[in-house]
Coordinates of C-alpha atoms in Angstrom, one line a residue:
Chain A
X14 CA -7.2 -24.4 -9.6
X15 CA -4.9 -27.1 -8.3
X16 CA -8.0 -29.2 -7.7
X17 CA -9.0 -28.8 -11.4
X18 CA -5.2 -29.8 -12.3
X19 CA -5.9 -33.2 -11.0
X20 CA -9.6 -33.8 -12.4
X21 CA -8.6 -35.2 -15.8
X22 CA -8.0 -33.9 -19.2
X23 CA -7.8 -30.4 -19.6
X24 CA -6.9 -28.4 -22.4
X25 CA -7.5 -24.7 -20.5
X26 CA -9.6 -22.4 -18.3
X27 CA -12.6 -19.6 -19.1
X28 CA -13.4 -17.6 -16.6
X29 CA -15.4 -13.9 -16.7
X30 CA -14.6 -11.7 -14.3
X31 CA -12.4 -8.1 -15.0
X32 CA -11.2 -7.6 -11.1
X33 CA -9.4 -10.1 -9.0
X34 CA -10.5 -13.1 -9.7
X35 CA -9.7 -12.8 -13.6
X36 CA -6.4 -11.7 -13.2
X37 CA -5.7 -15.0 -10.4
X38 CA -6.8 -17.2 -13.0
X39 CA -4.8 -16.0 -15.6
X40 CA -1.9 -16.0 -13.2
X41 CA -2.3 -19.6 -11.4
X42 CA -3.1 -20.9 -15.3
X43 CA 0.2 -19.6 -16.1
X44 CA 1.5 -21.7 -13.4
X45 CA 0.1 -24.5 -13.5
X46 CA 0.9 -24.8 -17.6
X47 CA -2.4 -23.8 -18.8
X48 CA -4.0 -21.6 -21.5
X49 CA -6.3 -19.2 -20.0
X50 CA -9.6 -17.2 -21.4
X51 CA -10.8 -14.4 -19.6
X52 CA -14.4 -12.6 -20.9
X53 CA -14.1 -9.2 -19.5
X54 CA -16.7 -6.3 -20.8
X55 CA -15.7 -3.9 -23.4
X56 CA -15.9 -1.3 -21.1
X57 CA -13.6 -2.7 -18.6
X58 CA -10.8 -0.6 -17.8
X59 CA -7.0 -0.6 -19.5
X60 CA -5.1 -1.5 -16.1
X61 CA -7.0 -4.1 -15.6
X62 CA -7.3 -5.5 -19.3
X63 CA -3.5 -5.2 -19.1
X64 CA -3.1 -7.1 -16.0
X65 CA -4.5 -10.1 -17.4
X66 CA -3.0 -10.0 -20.7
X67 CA 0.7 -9.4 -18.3
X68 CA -0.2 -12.2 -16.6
X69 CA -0.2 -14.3 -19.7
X70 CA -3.9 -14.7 -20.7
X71 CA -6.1 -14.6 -23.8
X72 CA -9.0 -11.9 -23.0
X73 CA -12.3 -11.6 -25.0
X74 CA -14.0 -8.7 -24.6
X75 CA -18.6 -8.8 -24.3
X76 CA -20.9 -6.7 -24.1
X77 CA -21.9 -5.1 -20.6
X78 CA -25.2 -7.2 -20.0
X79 CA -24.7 -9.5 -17.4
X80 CA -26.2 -12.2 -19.4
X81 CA -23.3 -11.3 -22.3
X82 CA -20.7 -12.4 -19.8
X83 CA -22.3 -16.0 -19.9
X84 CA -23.1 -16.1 -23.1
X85 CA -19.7 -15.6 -24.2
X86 CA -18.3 -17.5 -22.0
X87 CA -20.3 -20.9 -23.0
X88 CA -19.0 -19.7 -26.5
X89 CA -15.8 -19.5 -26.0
X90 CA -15.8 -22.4 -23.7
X91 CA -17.4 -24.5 -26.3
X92 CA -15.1 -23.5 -29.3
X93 CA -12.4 -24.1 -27.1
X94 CA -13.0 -27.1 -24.7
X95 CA -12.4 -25.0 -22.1
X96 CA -13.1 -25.7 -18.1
X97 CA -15.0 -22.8 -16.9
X98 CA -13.9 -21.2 -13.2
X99 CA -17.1 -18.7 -12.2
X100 CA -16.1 -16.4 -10.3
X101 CA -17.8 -16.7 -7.6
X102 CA -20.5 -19.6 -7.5
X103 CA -18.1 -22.6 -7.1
X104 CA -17.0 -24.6 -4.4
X105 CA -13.2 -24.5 -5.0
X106 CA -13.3 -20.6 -5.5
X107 CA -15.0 -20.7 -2.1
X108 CA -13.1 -22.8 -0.4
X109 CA -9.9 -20.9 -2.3
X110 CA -11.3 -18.0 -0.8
X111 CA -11.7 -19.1 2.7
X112 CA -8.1 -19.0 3.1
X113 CA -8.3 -15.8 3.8
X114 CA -10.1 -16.6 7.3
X115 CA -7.0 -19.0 7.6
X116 CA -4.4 -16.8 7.9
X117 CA -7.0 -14.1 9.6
X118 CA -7.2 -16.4 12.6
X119 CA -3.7 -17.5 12.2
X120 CA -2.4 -13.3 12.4
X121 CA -5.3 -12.4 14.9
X122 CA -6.1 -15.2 17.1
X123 CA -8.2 -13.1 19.6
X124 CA -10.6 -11.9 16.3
X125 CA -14.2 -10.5 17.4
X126 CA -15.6 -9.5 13.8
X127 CA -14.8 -9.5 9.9
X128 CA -16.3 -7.0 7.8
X129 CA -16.2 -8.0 4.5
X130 CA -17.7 -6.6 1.5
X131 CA -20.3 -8.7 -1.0
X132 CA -20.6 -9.1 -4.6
X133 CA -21.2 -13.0 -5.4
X134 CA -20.6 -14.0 -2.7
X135 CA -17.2 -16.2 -3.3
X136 CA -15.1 -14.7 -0.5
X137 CA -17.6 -13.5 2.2
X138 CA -18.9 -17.5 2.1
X139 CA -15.1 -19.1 2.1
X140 CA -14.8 -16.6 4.8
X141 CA -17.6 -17.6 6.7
X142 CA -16.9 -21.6 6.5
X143 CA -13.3 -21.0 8.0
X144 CA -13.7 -19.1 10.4
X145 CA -16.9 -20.5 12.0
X146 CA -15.2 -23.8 11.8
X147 CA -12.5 -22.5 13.7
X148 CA -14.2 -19.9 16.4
X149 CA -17.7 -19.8 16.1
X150 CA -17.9 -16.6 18.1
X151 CA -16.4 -14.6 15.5
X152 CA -19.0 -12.3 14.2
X153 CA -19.3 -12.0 10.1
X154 CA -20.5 -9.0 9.0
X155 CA -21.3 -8.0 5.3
X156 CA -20.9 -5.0 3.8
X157 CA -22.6 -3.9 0.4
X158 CA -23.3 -1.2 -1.6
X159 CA -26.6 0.5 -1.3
X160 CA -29.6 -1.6 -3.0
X161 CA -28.3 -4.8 -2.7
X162 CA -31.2 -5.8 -0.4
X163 CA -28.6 -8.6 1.2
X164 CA -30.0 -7.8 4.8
X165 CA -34.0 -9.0 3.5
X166 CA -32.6 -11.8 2.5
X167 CA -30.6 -13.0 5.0
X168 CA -33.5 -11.8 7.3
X169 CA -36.0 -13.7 5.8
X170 CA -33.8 -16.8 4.1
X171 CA -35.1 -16.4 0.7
X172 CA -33.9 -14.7 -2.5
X173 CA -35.2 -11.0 -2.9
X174 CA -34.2 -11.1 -6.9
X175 CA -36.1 -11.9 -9.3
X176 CA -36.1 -11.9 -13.3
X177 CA -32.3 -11.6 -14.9
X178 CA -29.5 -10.5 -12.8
X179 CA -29.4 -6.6 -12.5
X180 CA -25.9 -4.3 -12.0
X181 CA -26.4 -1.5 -8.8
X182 CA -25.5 1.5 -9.8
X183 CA -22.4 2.2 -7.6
X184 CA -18.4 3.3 -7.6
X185 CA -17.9 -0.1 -6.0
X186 CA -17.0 -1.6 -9.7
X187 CA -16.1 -4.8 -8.1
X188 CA -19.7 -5.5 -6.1
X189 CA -22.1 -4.4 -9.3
X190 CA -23.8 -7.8 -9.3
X191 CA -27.0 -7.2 -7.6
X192 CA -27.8 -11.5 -6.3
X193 CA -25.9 -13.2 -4.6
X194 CA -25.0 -17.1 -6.0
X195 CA -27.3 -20.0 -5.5
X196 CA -24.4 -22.3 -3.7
X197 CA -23.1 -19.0 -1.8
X198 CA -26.4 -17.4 -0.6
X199 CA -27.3 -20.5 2.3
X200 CA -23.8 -20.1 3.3
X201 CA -24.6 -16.5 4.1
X202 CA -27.9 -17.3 5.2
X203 CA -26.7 -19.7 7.9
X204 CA -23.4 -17.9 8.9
X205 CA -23.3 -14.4 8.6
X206 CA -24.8 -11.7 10.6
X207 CA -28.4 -10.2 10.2
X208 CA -27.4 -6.9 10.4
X209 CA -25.9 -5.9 6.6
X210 CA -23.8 -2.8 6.4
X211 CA -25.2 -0.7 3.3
X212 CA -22.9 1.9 2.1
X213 CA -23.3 5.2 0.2
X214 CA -20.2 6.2 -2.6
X215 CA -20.1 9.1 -0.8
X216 CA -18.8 7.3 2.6
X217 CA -16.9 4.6 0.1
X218 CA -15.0 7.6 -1.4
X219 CA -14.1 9.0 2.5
X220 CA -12.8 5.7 3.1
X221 CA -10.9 4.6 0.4
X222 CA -8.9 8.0 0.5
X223 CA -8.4 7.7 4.0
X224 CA -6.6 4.3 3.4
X225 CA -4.1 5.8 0.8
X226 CA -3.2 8.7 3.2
X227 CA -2.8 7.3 5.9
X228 CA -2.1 3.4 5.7
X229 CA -0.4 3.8 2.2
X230 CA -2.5 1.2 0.5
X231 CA -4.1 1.6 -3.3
X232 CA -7.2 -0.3 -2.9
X233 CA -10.5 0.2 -5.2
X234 CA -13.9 1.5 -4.0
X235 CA -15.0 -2.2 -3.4
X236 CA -12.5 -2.5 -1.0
X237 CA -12.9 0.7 1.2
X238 CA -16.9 -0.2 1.6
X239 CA -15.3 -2.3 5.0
X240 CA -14.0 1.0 6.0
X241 CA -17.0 3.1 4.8
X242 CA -18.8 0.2 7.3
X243 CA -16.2 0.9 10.5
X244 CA -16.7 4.8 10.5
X245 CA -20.0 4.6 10.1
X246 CA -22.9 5.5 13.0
X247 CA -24.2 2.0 12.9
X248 CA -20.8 0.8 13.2
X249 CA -20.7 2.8 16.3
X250 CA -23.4 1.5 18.1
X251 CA -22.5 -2.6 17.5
X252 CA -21.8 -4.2 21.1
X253 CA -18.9 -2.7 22.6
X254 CA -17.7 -6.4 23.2
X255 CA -16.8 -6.2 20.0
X256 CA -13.3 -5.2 19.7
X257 CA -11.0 -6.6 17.5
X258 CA -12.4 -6.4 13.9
X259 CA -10.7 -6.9 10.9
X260 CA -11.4 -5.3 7.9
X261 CA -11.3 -7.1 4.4
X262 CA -9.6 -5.0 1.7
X263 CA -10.3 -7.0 -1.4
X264 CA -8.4 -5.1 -4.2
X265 CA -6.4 -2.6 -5.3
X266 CA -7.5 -2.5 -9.3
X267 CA -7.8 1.1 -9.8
X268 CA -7.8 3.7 -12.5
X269 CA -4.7 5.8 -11.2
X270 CA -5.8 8.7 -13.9
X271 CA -9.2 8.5 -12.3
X272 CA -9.2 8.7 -8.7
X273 CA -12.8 9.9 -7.4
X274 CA -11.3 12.7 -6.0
Chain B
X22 CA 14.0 9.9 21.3
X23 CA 13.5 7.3 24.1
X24 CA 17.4 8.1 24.8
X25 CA 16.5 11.3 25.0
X26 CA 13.9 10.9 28.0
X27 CA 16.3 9.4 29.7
X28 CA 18.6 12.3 29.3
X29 CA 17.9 15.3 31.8
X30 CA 15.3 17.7 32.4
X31 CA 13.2 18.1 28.7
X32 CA 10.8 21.0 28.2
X33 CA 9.7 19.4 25.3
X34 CA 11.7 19.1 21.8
X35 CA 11.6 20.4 18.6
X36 CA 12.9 19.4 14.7
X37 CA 12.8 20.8 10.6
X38 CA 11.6 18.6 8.5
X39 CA 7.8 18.1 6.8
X40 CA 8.5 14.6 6.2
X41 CA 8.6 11.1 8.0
X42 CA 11.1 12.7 11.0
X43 CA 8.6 15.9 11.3
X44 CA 5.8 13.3 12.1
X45 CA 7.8 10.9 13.6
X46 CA 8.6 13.1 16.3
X47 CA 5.3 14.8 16.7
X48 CA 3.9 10.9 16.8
X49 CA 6.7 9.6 19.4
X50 CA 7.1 12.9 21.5
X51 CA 2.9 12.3 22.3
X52 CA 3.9 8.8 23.1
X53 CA 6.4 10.1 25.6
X54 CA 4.1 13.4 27.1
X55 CA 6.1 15.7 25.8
X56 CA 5.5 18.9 23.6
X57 CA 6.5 19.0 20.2
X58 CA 7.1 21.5 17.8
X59 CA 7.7 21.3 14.4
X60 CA 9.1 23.8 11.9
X61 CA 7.7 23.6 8.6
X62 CA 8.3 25.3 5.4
X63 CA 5.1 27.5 4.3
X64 CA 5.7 25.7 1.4
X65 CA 4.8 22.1 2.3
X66 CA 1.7 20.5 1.6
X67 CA -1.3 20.9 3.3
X68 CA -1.5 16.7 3.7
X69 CA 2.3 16.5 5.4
X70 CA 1.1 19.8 7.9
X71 CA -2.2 17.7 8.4
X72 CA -0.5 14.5 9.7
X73 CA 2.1 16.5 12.2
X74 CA -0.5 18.3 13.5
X75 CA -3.0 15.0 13.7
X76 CA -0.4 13.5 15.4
X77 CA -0.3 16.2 18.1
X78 CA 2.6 18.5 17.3
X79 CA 2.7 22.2 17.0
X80 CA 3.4 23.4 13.5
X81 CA 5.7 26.7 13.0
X82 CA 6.2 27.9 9.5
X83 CA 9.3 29.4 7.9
X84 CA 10.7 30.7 5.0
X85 CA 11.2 28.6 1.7
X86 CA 15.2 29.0 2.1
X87 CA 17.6 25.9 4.0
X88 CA 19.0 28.6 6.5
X89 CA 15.2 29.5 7.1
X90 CA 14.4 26.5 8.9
X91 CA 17.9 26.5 11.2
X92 CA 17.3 29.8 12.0
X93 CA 13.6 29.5 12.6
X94 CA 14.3 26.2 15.0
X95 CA 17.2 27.8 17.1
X96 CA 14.8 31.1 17.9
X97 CA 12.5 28.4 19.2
X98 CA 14.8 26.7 21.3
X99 CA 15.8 29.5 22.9
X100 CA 12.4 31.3 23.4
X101 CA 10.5 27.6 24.7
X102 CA 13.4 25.2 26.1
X103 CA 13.2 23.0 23.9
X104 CA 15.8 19.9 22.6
X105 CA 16.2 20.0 19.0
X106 CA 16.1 16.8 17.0
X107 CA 17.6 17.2 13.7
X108 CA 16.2 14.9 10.8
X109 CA 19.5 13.3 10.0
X110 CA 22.8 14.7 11.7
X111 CA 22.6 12.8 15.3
X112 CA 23.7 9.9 16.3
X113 CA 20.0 8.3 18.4
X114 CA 18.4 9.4 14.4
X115 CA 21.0 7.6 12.6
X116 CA 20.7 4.5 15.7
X117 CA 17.0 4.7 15.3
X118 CA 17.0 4.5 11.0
X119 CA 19.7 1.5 11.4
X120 CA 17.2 -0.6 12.7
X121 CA 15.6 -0.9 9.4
X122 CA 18.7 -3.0 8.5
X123 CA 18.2 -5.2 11.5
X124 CA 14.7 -5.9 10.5
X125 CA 15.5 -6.3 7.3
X126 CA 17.9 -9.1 8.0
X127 CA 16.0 -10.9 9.9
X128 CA 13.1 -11.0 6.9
X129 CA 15.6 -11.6 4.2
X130 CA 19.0 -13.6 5.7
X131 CA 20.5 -13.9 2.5
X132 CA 20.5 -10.1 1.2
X133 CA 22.8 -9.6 -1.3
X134 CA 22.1 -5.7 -1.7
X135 CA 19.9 -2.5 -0.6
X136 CA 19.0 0.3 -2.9
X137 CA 18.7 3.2 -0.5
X138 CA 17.5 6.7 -1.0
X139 CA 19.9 9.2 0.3
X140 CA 19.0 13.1 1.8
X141 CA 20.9 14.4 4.8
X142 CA 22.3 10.6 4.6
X143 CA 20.4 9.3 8.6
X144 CA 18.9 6.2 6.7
X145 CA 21.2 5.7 4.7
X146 CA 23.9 5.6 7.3
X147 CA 21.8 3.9 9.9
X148 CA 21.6 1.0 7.2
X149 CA 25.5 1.4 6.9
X150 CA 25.8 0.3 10.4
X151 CA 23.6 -2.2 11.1
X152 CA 23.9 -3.9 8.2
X153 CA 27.7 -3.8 7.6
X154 CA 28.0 -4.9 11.2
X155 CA 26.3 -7.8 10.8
X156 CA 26.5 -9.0 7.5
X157 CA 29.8 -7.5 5.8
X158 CA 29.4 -9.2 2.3
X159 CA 25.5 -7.0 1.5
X160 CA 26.2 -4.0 -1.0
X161 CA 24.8 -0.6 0.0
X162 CA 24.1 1.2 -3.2
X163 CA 23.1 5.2 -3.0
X164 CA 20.2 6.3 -4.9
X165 CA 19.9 10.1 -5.4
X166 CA 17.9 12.6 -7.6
X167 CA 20.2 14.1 -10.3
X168 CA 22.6 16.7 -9.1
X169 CA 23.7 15.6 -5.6
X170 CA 26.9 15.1 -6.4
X171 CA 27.1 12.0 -4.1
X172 CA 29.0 10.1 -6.3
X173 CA 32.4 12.1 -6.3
X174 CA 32.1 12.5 -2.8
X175 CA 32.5 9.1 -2.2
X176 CA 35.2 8.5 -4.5
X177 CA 37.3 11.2 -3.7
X178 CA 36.2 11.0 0.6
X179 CA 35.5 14.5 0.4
X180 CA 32.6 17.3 0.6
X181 CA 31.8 18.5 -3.1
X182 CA 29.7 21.2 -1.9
X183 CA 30.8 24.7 -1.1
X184 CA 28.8 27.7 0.0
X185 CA 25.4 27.6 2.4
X186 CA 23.4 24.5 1.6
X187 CA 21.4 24.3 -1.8
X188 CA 18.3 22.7 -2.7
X189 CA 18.1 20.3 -5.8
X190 CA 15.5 20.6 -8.3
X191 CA 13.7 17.9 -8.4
X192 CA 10.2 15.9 -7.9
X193 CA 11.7 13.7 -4.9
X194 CA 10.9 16.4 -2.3
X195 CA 12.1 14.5 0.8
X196 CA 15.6 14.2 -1.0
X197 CA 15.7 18.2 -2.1
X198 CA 19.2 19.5 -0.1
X199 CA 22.4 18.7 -1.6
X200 CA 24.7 17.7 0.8
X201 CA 24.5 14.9 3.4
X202 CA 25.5 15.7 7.1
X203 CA 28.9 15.8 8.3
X204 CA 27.9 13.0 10.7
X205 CA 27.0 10.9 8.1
X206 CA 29.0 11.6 5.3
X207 CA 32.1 10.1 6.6
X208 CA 29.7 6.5 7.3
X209 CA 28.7 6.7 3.9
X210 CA 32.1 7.5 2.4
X211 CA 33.6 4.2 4.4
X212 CA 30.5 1.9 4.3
X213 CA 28.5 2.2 0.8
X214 CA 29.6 1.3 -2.9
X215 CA 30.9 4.4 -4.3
X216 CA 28.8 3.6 -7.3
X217 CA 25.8 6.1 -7.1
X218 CA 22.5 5.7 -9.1
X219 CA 21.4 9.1 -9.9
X220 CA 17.8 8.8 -11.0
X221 CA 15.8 11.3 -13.9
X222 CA 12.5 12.9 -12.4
X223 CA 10.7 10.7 -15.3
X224 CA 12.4 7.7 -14.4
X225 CA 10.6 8.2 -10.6
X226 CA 6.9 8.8 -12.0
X227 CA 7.6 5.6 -14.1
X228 CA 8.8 3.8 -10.4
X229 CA 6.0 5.6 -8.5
X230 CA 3.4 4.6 -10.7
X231 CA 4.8 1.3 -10.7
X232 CA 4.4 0.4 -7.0
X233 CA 0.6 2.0 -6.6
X234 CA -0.4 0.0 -9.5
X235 CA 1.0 -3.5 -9.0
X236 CA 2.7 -3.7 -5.5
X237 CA -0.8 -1.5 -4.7
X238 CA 1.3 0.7 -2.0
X239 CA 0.9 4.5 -1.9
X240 CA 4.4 6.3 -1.9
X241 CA 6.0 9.4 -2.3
X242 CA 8.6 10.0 -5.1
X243 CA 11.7 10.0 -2.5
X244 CA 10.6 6.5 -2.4
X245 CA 9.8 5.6 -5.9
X246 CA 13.9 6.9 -6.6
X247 CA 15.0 3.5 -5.5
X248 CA 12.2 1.6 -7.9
X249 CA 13.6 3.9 -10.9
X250 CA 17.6 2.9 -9.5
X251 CA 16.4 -0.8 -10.2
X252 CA 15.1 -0.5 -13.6
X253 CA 17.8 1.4 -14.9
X254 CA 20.1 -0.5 -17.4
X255 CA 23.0 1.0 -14.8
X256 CA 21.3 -1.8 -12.5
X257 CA 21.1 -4.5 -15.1
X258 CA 25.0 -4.2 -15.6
X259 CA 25.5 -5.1 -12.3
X260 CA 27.6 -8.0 -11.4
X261 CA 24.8 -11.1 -11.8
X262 CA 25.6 -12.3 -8.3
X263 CA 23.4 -10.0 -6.9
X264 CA 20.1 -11.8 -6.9
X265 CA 18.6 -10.6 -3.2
X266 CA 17.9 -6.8 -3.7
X267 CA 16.0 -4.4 -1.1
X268 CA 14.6 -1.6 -2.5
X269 CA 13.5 0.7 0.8
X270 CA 10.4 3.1 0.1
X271 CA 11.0 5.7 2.5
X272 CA 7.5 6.9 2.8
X273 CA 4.3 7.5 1.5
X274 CA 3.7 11.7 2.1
X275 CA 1.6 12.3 -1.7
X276 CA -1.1 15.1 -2.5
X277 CA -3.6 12.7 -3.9
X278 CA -5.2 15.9 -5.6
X279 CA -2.0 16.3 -7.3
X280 CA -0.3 13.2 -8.4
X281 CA 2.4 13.7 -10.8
X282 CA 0.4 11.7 -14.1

């Protein structure tokens, strides 16, 4: 965002996105002195409608298509004047992101892996610029929800998705975006490992209780899909060189009068 | 309990208390190979007597009563040899809970107060000492459930309560018995403000719900006392030149099954 502050004349932000990115764009807007829109679908939940609207922006609310999220967005963006931040598919959101792998290396200098989970793309690429920059030996695996079909791509270099973008059917509400972007996906391609960790709800459920009870964290599904990844079998059976591995917890935007348990 | 190694010949050591102390020393008596055994009520849930016994301690039950657990502990002393740890009246337990103060210093130098939440009183003495020690001018403000009677024990510098111990009712089940310890009363009476904050069991679930949903941490209501203590309008009258305020969250022990909204 502080990149965009400098560009030129701005009168204010769009973005569409109803988990973390959303609510940082409403928050650094706030900031940094600008209005911000945020498209977020109907059927969004309250706590996080209300943590954009607390953090001071204007939200819109579309229909649950992903092509309604665009759609309204160019609206709005037009009406307005608006700069649009996607969510994901951007090169400042990436390289925003890739912070992350900053202060990773900085806390963990003698790193082995990352799990991180997948939806766009945004953070798992940022992650994977920093940190290969930094120590190429760090392995970068990706975690996703079952039916993403991440690991055929990677494996073969080419998109697997074709036709409009489709929503997996999963309790990861944050990773329901089936493709991956079109600036993140050779990122991935040339960075990350081969081997994608696919996980069940079942196993994300396991994990993301086990994290409340016993590291004290609230974090949503999306988030315990790295921890799904560590206790799983295939997990198990990685090189045993392989020690230090950090896991990526990405959110903590839960219902609290709907924990899947 | 590394004092206590040191001491003389240990079978092995034993304590009363489902909470932090009951895993603590289940956790740190593993660490030092020695036997542990804990005495829990029957009462307590099945998550608190899951951790002590993850953590390698032997779980006894007792009755629902305070003298229950005294009782219960000194028949097994006698019949194993053990040392008994009580959760708050001993000096290396008040020692060990002091050096939250010192870490809290060093994190924040220019503390201008600490909302504590006060049981048998070990914490919140421990912080007495450290923290007065080094840094005279930081306010030590009790936080208690309603009923304690905390409040005119510190004005007047002497026990309120009369009679075996009772327990409170209220949703903070770490802070349930009435009186603090006769170790630690006396530090609190000389030490902390003798302005209590006594907290409503709805003010708590309003301070609990609170922290999961925007600081994103899982804690218990003992904890979520001293997040109610700071949105009181008792806290907003406080002299402005308190700006620097440490709220400790004493632990994170929930039911997920059965949280309390």
């Amino acid at each position: 965002l502080k990149t965009k502050e400098t560009k030129s004349n701005i009168n204010g932000f769009a973005t569409y996105s109803s988990g973390n990115h959303g609510q940082g764009m409403a928050w650094s807007s706030r900031l940094a002195g600008f209005p911000c829109t945020v498209i977020v679908p109907k059927t969004a939940s309250a706590a996080k409608k209300n943590a954009i609207l607390g953090y001071g922006a204007e939200l819109v609310e579309c229909g649950p298509k992903v092509s309604d999220r665009y759609d309204t967005c160019d609206k709005v963006r037009l009406e307005k004047g608006l700069e649009v931040i996607p969510p994901f598919d951007h090169p400042d959101v990436i390289a925003g992101q890739g912070t992350i792998g900053l202060e990773l290396l900085e806390q963990v200098p003698d790193l082995d892996a990352v799990l991180v989970p997948v939806s766009g793309g945004g953070m798992s690429s940022g992650l994977c610029v920093t940190i290969k920059a930094i120590k190429p030996d760090v392995k970068i695996f990706l975690v996703t929800p079952k039916g993403k079909r991440l690991g055929e791509c990677l494996k073969t270099g080419k998109r697997p998705w074709e036709g409009p973008p489709q929503y997996l059917d999963t309790i990861a509400d944050g990773l329901r975006i089936q493709p991956t972007g079109y600036i993140t996906t050779p990122i991935l391609i040339k960075y990350a490992e081969k081997e994608v960790f696919e996980v069940s709800d079942e196993d994300i459920v396991d994990g993301m209780k086990f994290v409340f009870e016993r590291l004290k964290l609230v974090v949503e599904p999306s988030s315990a899909t790295t921890v799904a990844a560590a206790f799983s079998e295939q997990f198990k059976s990685l090189d045993p060189s392989i020690r230090n591995v950090a896991l990526i917890l990405s959110g903590g935007n839960v219902e609290l009068d709907k924990l899947p348990w």
